[in-house]
XYZ file of C-alpha atoms in Angstrom:
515
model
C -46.578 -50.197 6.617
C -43.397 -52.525 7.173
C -41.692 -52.814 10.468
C -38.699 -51.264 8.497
C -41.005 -47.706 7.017
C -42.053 -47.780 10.708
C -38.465 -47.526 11.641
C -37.449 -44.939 9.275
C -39.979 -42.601 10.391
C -39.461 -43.229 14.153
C -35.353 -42.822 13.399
C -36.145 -39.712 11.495
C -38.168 -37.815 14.454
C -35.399 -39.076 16.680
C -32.781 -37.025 14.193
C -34.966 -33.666 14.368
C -35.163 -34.159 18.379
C -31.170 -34.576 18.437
C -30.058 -32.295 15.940
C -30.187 -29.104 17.583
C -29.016 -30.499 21.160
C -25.470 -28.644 21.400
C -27.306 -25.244 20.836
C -30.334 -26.097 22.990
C -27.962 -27.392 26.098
C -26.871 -23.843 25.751
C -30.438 -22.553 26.250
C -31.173 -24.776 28.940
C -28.578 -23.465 30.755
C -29.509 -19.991 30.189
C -32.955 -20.770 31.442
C -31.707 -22.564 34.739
C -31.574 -25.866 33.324
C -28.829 -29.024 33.200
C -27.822 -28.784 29.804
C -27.476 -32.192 29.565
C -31.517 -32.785 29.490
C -31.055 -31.594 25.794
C -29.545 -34.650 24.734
C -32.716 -37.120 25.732
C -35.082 -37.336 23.415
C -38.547 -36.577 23.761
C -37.398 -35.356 27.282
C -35.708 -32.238 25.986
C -39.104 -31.074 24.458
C -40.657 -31.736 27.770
C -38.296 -29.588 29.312
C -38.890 -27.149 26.740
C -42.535 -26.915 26.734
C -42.274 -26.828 30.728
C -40.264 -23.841 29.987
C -43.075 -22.239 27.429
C -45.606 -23.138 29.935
C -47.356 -24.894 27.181
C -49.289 -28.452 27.037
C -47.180 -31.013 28.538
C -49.266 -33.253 26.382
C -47.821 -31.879 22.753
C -45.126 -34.518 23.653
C -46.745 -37.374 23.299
C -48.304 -36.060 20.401
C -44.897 -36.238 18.379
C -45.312 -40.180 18.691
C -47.559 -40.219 15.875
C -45.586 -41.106 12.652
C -45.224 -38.167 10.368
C -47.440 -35.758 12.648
C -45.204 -35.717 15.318
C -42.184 -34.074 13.152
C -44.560 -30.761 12.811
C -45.523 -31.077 16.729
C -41.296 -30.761 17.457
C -40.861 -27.951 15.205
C -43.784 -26.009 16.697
C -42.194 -26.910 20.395
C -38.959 -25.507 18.850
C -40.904 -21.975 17.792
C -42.292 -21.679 21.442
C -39.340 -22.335 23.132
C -37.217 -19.731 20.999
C -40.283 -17.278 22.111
C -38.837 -17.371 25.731
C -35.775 -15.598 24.482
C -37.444 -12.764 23.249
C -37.972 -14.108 19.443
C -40.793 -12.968 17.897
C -39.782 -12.453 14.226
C -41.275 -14.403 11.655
C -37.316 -15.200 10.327
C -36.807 -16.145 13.619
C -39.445 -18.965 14.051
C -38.581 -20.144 10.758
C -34.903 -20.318 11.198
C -36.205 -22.244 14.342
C -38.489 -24.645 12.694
C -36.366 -24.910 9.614
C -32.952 -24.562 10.930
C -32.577 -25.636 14.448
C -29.093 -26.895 13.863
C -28.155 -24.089 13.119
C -30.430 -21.192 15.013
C -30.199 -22.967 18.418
C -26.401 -22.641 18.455
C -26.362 -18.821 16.928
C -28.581 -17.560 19.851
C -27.447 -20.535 22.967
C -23.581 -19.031 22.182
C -24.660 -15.722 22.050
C -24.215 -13.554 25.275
C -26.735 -10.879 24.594
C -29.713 -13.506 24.284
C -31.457 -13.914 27.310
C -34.177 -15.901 28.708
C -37.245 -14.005 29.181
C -39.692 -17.206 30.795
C -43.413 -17.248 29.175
C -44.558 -14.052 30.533
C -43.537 -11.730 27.325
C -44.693 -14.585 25.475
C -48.292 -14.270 26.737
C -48.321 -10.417 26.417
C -47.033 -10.918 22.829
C -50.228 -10.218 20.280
C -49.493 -11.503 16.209
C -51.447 -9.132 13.973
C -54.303 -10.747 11.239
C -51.767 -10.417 8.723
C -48.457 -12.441 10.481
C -51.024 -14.942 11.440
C -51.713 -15.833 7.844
C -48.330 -15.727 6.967
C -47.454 -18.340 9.624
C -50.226 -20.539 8.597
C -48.764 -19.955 4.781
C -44.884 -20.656 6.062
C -45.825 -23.499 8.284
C -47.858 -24.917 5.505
C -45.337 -24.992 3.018
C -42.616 -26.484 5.765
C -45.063 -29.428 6.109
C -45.846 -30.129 2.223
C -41.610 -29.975 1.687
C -41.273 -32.557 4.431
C -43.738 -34.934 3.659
C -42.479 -34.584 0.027
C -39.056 -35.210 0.993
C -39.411 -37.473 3.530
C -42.489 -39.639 2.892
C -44.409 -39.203 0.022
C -44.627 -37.590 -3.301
C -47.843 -37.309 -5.487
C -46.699 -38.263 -8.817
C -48.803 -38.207 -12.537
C -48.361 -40.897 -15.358
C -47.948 -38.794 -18.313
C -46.938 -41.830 -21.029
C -47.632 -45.578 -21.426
C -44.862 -47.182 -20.980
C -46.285 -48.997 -17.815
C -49.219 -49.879 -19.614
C -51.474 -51.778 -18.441
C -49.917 -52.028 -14.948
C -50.433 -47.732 -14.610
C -52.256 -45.754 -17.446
C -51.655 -42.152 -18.823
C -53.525 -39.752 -15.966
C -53.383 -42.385 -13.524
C -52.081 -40.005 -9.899
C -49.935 -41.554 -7.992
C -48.191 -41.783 -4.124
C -44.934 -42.205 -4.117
C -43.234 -43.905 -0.718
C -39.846 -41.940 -0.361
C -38.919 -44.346 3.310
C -39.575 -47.694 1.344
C -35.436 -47.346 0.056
C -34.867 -45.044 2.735
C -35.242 -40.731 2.704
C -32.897 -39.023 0.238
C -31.519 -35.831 1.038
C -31.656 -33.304 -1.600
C -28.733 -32.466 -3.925
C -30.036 -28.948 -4.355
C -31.360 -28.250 -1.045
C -32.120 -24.188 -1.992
C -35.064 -24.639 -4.780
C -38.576 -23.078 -4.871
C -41.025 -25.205 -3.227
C -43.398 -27.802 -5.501
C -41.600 -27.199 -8.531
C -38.910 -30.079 -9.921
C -36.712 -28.493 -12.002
C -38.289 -25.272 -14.414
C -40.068 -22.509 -13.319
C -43.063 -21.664 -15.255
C -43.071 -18.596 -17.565
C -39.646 -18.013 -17.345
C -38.615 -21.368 -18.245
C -35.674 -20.966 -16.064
C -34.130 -22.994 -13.142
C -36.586 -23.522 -9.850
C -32.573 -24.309 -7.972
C -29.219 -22.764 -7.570
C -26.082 -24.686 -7.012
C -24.086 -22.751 -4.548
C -25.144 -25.407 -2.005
C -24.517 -28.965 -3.245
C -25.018 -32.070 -0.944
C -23.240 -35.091 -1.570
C -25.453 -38.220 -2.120
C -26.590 -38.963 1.632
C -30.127 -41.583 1.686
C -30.950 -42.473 5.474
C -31.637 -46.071 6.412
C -31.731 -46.930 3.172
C -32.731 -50.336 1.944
C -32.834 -51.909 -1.452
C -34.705 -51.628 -4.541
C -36.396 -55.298 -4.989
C -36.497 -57.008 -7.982
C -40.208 -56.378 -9.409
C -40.870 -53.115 -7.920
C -42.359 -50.602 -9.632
C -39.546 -47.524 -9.011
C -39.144 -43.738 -9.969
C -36.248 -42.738 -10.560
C -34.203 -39.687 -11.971
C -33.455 -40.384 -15.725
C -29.945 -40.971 -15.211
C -29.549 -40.538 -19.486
C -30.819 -36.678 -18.343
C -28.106 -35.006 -16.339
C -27.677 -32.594 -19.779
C -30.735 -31.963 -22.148
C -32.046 -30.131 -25.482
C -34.363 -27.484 -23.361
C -36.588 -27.197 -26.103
C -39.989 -28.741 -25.731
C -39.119 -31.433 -27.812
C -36.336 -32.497 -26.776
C -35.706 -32.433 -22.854
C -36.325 -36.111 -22.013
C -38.705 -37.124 -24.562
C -35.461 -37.100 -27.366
C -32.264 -37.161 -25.177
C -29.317 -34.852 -25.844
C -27.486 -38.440 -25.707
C -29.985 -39.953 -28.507
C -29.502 -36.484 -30.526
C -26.171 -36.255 -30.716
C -25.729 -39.696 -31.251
C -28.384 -39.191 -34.674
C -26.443 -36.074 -36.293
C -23.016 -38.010 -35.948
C -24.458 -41.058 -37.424
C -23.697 -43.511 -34.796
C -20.437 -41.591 -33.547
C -21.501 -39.469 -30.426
C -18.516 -37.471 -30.295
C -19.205 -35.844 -33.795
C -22.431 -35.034 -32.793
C -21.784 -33.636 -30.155
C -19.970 -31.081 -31.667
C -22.853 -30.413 -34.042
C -24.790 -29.628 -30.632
C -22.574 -27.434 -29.406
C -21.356 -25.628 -32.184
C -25.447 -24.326 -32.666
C -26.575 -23.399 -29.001
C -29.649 -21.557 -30.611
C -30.928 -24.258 -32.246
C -30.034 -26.572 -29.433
C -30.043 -24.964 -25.935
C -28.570 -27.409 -23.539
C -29.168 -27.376 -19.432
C -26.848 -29.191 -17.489
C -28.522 -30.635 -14.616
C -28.047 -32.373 -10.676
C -29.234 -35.709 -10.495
C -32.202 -34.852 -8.113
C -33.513 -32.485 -10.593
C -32.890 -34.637 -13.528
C -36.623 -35.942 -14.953
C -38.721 -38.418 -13.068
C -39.380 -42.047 -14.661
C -41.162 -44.860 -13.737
C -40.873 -48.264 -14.471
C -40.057 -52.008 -12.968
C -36.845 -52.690 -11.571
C -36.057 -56.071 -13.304
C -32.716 -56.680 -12.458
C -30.390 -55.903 -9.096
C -27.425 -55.166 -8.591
C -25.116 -58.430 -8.861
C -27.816 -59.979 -11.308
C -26.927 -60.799 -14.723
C -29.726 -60.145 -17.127
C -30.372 -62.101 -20.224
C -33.608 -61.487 -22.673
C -34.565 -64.497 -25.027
C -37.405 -63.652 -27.292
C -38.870 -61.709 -24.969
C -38.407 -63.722 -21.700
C -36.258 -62.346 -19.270
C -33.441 -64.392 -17.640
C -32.020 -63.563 -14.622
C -29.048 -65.568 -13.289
C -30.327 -68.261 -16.261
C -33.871 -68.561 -14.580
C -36.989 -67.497 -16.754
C -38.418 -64.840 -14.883
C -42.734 -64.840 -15.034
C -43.966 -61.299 -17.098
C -45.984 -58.736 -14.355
C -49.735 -59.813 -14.851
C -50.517 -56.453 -16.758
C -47.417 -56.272 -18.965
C -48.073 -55.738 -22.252
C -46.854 -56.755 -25.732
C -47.666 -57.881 -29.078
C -48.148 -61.490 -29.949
C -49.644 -63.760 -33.087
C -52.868 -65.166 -32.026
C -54.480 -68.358 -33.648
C -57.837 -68.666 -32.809
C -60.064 -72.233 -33.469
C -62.040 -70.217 -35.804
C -64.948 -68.441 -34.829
C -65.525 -64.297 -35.016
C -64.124 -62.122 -32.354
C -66.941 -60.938 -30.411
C -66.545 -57.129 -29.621
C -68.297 -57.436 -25.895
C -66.452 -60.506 -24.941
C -63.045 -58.753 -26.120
C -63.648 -55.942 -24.316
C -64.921 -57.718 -21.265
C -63.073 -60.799 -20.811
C -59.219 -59.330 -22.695
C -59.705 -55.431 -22.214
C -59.573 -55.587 -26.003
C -61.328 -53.112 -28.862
C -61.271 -55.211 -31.789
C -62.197 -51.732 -33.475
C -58.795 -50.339 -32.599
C -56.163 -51.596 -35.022
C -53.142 -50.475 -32.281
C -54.720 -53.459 -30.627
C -56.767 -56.098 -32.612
C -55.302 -56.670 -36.384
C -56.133 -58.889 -38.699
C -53.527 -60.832 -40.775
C -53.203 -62.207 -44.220
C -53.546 -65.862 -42.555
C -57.002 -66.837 -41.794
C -58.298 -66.928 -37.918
C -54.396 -65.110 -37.141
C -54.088 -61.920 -35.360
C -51.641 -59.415 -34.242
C -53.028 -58.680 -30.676
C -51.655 -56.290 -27.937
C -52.001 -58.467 -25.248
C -51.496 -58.386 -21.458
C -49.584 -61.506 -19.594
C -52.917 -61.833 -17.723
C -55.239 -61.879 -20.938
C -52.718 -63.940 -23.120
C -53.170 -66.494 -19.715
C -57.340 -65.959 -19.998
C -57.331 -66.535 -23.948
C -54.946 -70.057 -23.946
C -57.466 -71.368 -20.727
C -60.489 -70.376 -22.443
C -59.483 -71.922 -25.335
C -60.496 -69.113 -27.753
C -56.752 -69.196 -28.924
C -54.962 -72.246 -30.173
C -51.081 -70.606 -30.443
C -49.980 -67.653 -28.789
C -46.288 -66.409 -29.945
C -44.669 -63.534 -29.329
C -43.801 -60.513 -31.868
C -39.950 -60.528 -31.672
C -38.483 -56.682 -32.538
C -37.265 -56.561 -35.581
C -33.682 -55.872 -35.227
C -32.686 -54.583 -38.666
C -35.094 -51.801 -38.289
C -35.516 -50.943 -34.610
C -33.467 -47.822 -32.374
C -30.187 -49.144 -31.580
C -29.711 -50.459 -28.104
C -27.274 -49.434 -25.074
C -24.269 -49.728 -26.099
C -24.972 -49.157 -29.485
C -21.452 -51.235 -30.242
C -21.499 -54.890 -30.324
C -20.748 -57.060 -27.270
C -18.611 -59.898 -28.003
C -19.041 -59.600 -31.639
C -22.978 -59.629 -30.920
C -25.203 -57.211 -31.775
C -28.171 -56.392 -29.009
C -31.664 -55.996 -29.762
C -34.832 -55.435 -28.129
C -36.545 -58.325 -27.421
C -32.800 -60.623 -27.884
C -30.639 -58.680 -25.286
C -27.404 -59.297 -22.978
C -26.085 -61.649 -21.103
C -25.130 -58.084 -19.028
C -23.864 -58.362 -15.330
C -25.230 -55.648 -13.389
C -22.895 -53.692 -10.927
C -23.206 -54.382 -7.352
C -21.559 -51.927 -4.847
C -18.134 -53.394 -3.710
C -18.040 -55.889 -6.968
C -14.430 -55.673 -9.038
C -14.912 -55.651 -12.596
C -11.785 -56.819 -14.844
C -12.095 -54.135 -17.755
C -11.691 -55.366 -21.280
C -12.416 -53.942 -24.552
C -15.604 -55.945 -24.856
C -17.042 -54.807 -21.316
C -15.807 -51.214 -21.904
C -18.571 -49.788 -23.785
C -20.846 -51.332 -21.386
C -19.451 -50.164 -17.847
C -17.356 -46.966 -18.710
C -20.646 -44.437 -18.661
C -21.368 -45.731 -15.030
C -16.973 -45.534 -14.335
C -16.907 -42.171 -15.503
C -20.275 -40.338 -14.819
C -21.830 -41.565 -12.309
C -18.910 -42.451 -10.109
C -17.211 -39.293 -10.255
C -13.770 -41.003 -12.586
C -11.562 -39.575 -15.558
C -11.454 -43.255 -17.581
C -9.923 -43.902 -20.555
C -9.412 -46.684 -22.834
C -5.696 -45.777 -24.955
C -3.996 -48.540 -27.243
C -6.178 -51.427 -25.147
C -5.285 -50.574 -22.124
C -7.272 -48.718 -19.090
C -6.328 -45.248 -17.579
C -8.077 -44.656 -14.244
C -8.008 -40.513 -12.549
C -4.159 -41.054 -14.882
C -3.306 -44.223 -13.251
C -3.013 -47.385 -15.392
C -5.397 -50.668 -13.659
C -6.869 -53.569 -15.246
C -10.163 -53.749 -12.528
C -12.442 -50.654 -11.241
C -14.813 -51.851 -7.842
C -18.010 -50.399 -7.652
C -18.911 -47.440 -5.257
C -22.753 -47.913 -5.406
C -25.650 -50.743 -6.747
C -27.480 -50.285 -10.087
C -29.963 -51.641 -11.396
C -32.126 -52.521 -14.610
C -35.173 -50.756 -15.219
C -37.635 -51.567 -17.933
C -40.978 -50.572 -18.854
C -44.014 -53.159 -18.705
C -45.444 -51.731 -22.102
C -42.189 -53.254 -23.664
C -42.603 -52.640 -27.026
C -43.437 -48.646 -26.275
C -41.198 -48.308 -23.495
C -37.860 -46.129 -23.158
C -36.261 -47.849 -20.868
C -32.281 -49.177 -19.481
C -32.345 -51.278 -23.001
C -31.830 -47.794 -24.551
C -29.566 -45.823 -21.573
C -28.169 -48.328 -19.459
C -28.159 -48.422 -15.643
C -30.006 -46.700 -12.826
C -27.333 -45.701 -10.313
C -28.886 -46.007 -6.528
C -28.302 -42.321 -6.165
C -30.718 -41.972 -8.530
C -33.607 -43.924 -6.882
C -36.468 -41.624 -6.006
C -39.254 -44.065 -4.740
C -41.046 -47.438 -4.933
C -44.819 -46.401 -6.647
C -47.047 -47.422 -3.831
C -50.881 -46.243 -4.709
C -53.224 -45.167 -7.410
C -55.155 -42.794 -5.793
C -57.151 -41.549 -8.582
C -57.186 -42.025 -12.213
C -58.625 -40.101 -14.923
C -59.668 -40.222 -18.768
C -62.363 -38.090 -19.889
C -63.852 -39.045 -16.589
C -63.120 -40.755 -13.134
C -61.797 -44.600 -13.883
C -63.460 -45.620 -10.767
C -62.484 -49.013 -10.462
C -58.735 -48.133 -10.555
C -59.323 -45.723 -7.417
C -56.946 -46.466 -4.131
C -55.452 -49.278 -6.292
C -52.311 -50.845 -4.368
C -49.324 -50.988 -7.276
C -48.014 -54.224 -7.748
């Protein structure tokens, strides 16, 4: 754990001890105590549990990272027991909402403090005691969820070979710092569709701004998940949501011009069902954060540039390359063994129409292996052949260049605080991230740039993006195809395998650190 996860986690059981102090001072003084003791942490809950004539010891308890958050709440639910609260809505408005609670009953005249003695007389039934255990339960998964970790499923191979399909993963939530929920009011352990009905797990009465605490940056080369920023409206059909954007839809049925098919999409809402969604309960991705914000990203036959410096491929990134080989048959063990190869499998091992040349799917660390152990003479990369390949973001030309795949940018990435002049090349490029993600009404009339109806020739960035791509990079949907990741957007940095499956435990990939 870093010193700064360390910190996040101390600074966030700081914030739960502090939060509820100008309602608690209140109760302190209705019990006979200095209200000001309310305002100290880790003293107030001594104070407290002196009151509840409970363990003095539970304080130094909520010391331990993580553990001690669920030690302060259940101080806060025997405290509030002195007053006479005994309600199961009560204790959870009191472990839930102290901020709130502690002010409703410190202000109000006809609470009074009762000392432990009612609290000792007090007997739960079988029945509330399960239901406590069930609430409390459920408070402590939503936390650690929120706050720390999140258990999280590979269901494509994009990442491949650095994470395969079934592999389970943690999460970190502190490594860019906590993000408070958009939609705060949504049914536990469900992202974004409840099952059966298919319909929203959320509602949107209560919205919260973007807010992340102590955050920190995304580093170039992490493996992040993120909310797909291209899904903040999708096709809720099975085949569609984020496996077939709305965006990629509409921009197929108006042949290149996404305005026209858009209309196509809305004028049939049976056969295309759209749900507009908050960014926290847009879908999850994964994949490695190869550019930050203030970079500017180049890709040359594969290679990625940043800032005009080569940048090495991850170890277990994946692509196709020619292969010339001195000569001798492919031997299936030593494939499989030495180059996690199955020479059976033509997805992986094919045969050309020049002798002792193959098309081989090849991982940065086996194309390394092959050239050392001199079974391969040449190794070149497949370059994506633009003529036939999905048009990349922004589907326009840049500079009278057309992007491709594997032949891509130069593209500056936004940095929060940066000042972009706009021009009609850059337009295209920038105006998504302007408009949508920034909260702007831009438009581009006659050449010239119309900003919330005022006329500028610059926009400065409110947040950091960055450029997210996919280590399988031939099968990957990635920022070549929508763009940016916005920082609001950042979920988590994928920390640990912590079990993998495929027809069977993969037992060497077990408590595997993600790098």
């Amino acid at each position: 754990m870093s010193s700064h996860q360390l910190l996040v986690l101390v600074l966030i059981q700081v914030i739960i001890l502090l939060l509820p102090s100008i309602g608690l001072a209140k109760l302190f003084e209705k019990a006979g105590v200095p209200g000001w003791k309310a305002y100290i942490p880790f003293y107030n809950t001594w104070v407290m549990l002196e009151l509840a004539e409970r363990p003095k010891h539970w304080v130094f308890w909520q010391l331990i990272p993580v553990v001690g958050w669920f030690i302060s709440l259940g101080i806060f639910v025997e405290f509030v027991k002195t007053f006479g609260k005994f309600r199961l809505w009560e204790h959870a408005m009191a472990a839930l909402l102290p901020l709130i609670y502690f002010p409703l009953i410190g202000f109000d005249a006809k609470v009074k403090y009762t000392g432990a003695g009612p609290v000792k007389k007090h007997k739960k039934g079988t029945a509330r005691e399960w239901i406590d255990a069930g609430v409390f339960a459920i408070v402590a998964a939503t936390l650690i969820r929120t706050f720390v970790f999140e258990a999280y499923t590979i269901p494509t191979g994009s990442m491949e070979k650095t994470l395969l399909i079934n592999d389970f993963l943690f999460v970190s939530k502190f490594s860019y710092g906590p993000r408070i929920p958009n939609t705060p009011l949504s049914i536990p352990f469900v992202h974004n569709t409840l099952p059966i009905t298919n319909g929203n797990s959320y509602v949107e009465w209560l919205r919260v701004p973007y807010t992340r605490w102590f955050a920190s940056p995304v580093k170039r080369g992490d493996v992040v998940v993120f909310n797909f920023p291209a899904g903040d409206t999708v096709i809720n059909l099975e085949q569609y949501q984020s496996l077939i954007p709305y965006y990629t839809v509409c921009r197929s049925l108006g042949a290149g011009n996404i305005d026209s098919g858009r209309q196509i999409v809305l004028g049939n809402p049976d056969q295309y069902p759209l749900v507009i969604r908050p960014v926290d309960k847009e879908e999850n991705y994964i994949k490695r954060c190869t550019a930050i914000a203030g970079d500017t990203l180049q890709i040359k036959n594969q290679v990625v540039y940043i800032n005009g410096q080569a940048q090495p491929f991850p170890s277990e990134s994946q692509t196709y390359y020619t292969v010339v080989t001195k000569g001798q048959p492919l031997d299936e063990a030593v494939m499989a063994e030495e180059y996690d190869l199955d020479i059976n499998n033509p997805a992986e091992v094919r045969a050309t129409n020049t002798p002792n040349t193959y098309d081989m799917l090849l991982t940065w660390a086996a194309h390394e292996r092959m050239l050392k152990n001199g079974l391969a003479t040449t190794i070149t990369p497949d370059i994506a052949d633009a003529d036939v390949q999905q048009p990349v973001y922004p589907f326009v030309p840049v500079g009278g260049t057309t992007w491709a795949l594997d032949n891509y940018g130069p593209l500056w990435i936004p940095a929060k605080g940066a000042t972009l002049t706009l021009t009609r090349e850059n337009y295209p490029v920038y105006e998504r991230a302007i408009r949508v993600y920034e909260g702007n009404r831009l438009e581009m009339k006659d050449g010239k740039f119309w900003l919330n109806g005022e006329p500028v020739t610059q926009y400065t960035f409110k947040m950091n993006y960055y450029w997210m791509m996919g280590d399988n990079r031939h099968e990957s949907q990635d920022s070549r195809f929508w763009g940016f990741v916005p920082e609001d957007h950042v979920v988590g940095e994928a920390w640990l395998i912590w079990m993998s499956w495929n027809h069977g435990v993969r037992w060497k990939r077990l408590f595997r650190k993600i790098k």
